[in-house]
Every structure is written in structure tokens, then in C-alpha cells.
Amino acid sequence: MISILLVNGPNLNMLGKREPEIYGSQTLDDIVASLNRLMTEELGGKLEHVQSNHEGVLIDAIHQAKGVHDGIVINPGAFTHYSYALRDALASVMLPTIEIHMSNVHAREEFRHTSVIAPIVLGQVVGLGSDGYEWALRALVRKIQANR
Ligand code: DQA
């Protein structure tokens, strides 16, 4: 059974309340509940979720994923743009990883155009709103299955 760790970074606990014109009206709980359904009912795997506003908590969760999960879907929030520590954590566990951003970061402020995470992940899903989590999860599961 495929096991995926879903990681959400800072401020994503505010989804639904936070800038709904950019991030939509769904809460993080809504998103995680539908991903859990997708994973158990359709993809036949399991999902563990961690959200934190603290870089070290995210890094610890990534380290602990090694040997436990088969891959990672991550929305690093603003850490995307400058956290070398998060990037190194992902590189150190060497699990297949997909980065997701709900908004089209390339159409926003210039500082959002750079991802220090992107060079060490399989790929990115950007700008598709909360649906992006679903595409990221489906793509990751397919990759892992293909490599078995
Ligand atoms: C985000 C984009 C980031 O620039 C921002 O800091 C976030 C959310 C997104 O999902 O679009 O917190 O990762």
C-alpha cells in the first residue's frame, strides 16, 4: 500500500479565511478530507498530513518520513522562496516529491517567482487552486507505482 506524506507550510492553516480571492474558500480541513477520500477510496493508499507554521517542525516531519512513507506532496508556503533548510531536508530523505502551489506564483510578486525547492523535486503543480493537491497526489502515486 502506498503511503504519502502531505506537508503544508506556514499560513496554510488559514485557508478559507486568508485572501479568498487568491486561495479560494475551502479550508485546509476540507482539502485534506477530500484527499484522504481520494487516497483510500480510489488510489488504494494512505495519507498522513502535517501542517506547521514552524520551519523546524516541517523539517523534523520530513526526516521522519524516511522509511515510513513512499513520497511527499508539499506546499511549502512562503518557505518555498527562501528556505534552504527545507530544501536540504527534502534532498536528504531522497523521497519522490511534488511541490504544489494553489496560486499561480509566476503571475504574482517577483519574490514568488523563485522556488529554492523546485530543483530537487520531481515536478510542480502551480496555479490550479485546491485541485492542484489532487493532481499532485495522482501524479506522485502514478510515478511511485511505475517505479515498483
Ligand atoms: C503558496 C504561494 C506562496 O507564495 C505563499 O507564500 C503561500 C501559498 C500557494 O499555495 O500558492 O503561502 O504556496
XYZ file of C-alpha atoms and ligand atoms in Angstrom:
161
model
C 0.000 0.000 0.000
C 1.385 3.398 -0.995
C 1.829 5.860 1.837
C 2.185 9.586 1.139
C 3.109 12.416 3.483
C 1.277 15.662 2.734
C 3.159 18.690 4.086
C 1.676 22.167 4.332
C 3.792 25.109 5.415
C 3.113 28.443 7.103
C -0.244 30.213 6.898
C -1.944 27.348 5.065
C -3.923 26.680 8.254
C -5.641 29.988 7.373
C -7.102 28.715 4.090
C -10.754 29.670 3.733
C -10.170 32.880 5.711
C -6.929 34.008 4.103
C -7.143 36.119 0.892
C -10.041 34.031 -0.533
C -9.752 35.860 -3.866
C -6.339 34.180 -4.251
C -6.713 30.924 -2.329
C -10.460 30.183 -2.563
C -12.979 29.382 0.152
C -12.064 25.807 1.038
C -10.441 25.252 4.408
C -7.355 23.078 4.825
C -9.552 20.523 6.644
C -11.872 20.374 3.594
C -8.921 19.826 1.270
C -7.294 17.169 3.449
C -10.630 15.335 3.901
C -11.153 15.087 0.137
C -7.537 13.977 -0.435
C -7.979 11.298 2.220
C -11.082 10.061 0.396
C -9.256 10.056 -2.941
C -6.357 8.152 -1.430
C -8.360 5.473 0.391
C -11.328 5.030 -1.980
C -9.671 5.424 -5.382
C -5.897 5.228 -5.191
C -5.774 2.486 -2.575
C -3.154 4.136 -0.404
C -2.935 6.141 2.768
C -2.161 9.745 3.537
C -0.633 11.399 6.569
C -0.857 15.160 6.898
C 1.268 17.708 8.722
C 0.805 21.478 8.711
C 3.049 23.802 10.654
C 3.980 27.450 10.773
C 7.435 26.445 12.087
C 10.273 25.509 9.784
C 11.875 23.063 12.251
C 8.624 21.132 12.725
C 8.352 20.678 8.949
C 11.998 19.593 8.742
C 11.514 17.028 11.536
C 8.401 15.650 9.809
C 10.324 15.293 6.526
C 13.209 13.476 8.257
C 10.751 11.113 9.937
C 9.152 10.288 6.582
C 12.198 8.279 5.509
C 11.417 4.556 5.644
C 7.784 5.308 6.577
C 6.306 6.998 3.502
C 6.847 6.400 -0.213
C 6.659 10.034 -1.283
C 5.858 13.605 -0.316
C 3.426 16.225 -1.612
C 4.445 19.614 -0.249
C 3.109 23.138 -0.317
C 5.941 24.916 1.483
C 4.080 28.268 1.533
C 6.453 31.231 1.723
C 9.329 28.899 2.727
C 9.324 27.942 -0.969
C 11.095 31.137 -1.814
C 13.970 31.103 0.682
C 14.224 28.032 2.912
C 17.448 26.239 2.049
C 16.927 24.227 5.237
C 13.633 22.807 3.945
C 15.214 22.094 0.581
C 18.143 20.283 2.258
C 15.702 18.253 4.386
C 13.857 17.098 1.261
C 17.128 16.331 -0.516
C 18.396 14.360 2.496
C 15.489 11.888 2.587
C 15.507 11.376 -1.203
C 11.792 10.532 -1.403
C 9.952 11.339 -4.632
C 8.356 14.729 -4.017
C 5.908 17.001 -5.795
C 5.647 20.694 -4.942
C 2.251 22.348 -5.175
C 1.105 25.963 -5.090
C -2.554 26.860 -5.197
C -1.938 30.275 -6.728
C -0.024 30.995 -9.924
C 3.132 32.196 -8.193
C 4.588 33.291 -11.546
C 1.795 35.812 -12.044
C 2.323 37.345 -8.603
C 5.051 39.385 -6.866
C 8.576 38.835 -8.126
C 9.814 37.201 -4.905
C 7.305 34.375 -5.537
C 8.824 33.562 -8.943
C 11.765 31.752 -7.348
C 11.462 28.359 -5.695
C 14.551 27.029 -3.916
C 12.654 23.727 -3.604
C 11.941 23.213 -7.332
C 15.400 21.934 -8.398
C 15.214 18.906 -6.078
C 11.602 17.762 -6.667
C 10.054 15.629 -9.416
C 7.817 18.470 -10.526
C 5.493 21.286 -9.605
C 1.737 21.878 -9.824
C 1.053 25.609 -9.849
C -1.997 27.847 -10.115
C -4.807 25.273 -10.120
C -6.249 26.163 -6.729
C -7.113 23.382 -4.305
C -7.467 20.954 -7.263
C -3.690 21.182 -7.560
C -3.348 18.968 -4.472
C -5.363 16.271 -6.220
C -3.255 16.403 -9.402
C -0.058 16.365 -7.352
C -1.205 13.319 -5.397
C -2.364 11.436 -8.506
C 0.893 12.182 -10.339
C 3.023 11.106 -7.382
C 1.148 7.828 -6.862
C 1.456 7.052 -10.579
C 5.223 7.732 -10.506
C 5.739 5.541 -7.450
C 3.696 2.699 -8.988
C 5.658 2.946 -12.232
C 8.936 2.618 -10.326
C 7.890 -0.509 -8.403
C 1.549 29.419 -1.906
C 2.294 30.554 -2.611
C 3.335 31.192 -1.701
O 3.999 32.252 -2.369
C 2.661 31.745 -0.471
O 3.622 32.281 0.412
C 1.791 30.752 0.218
C 0.938 29.891 -0.598
C 0.414 28.864 -2.777
O -0.110 27.783 -2.436
O 0.007 29.481 -3.763
O 1.717 30.708 1.434
O 2.463 28.363 -1.656
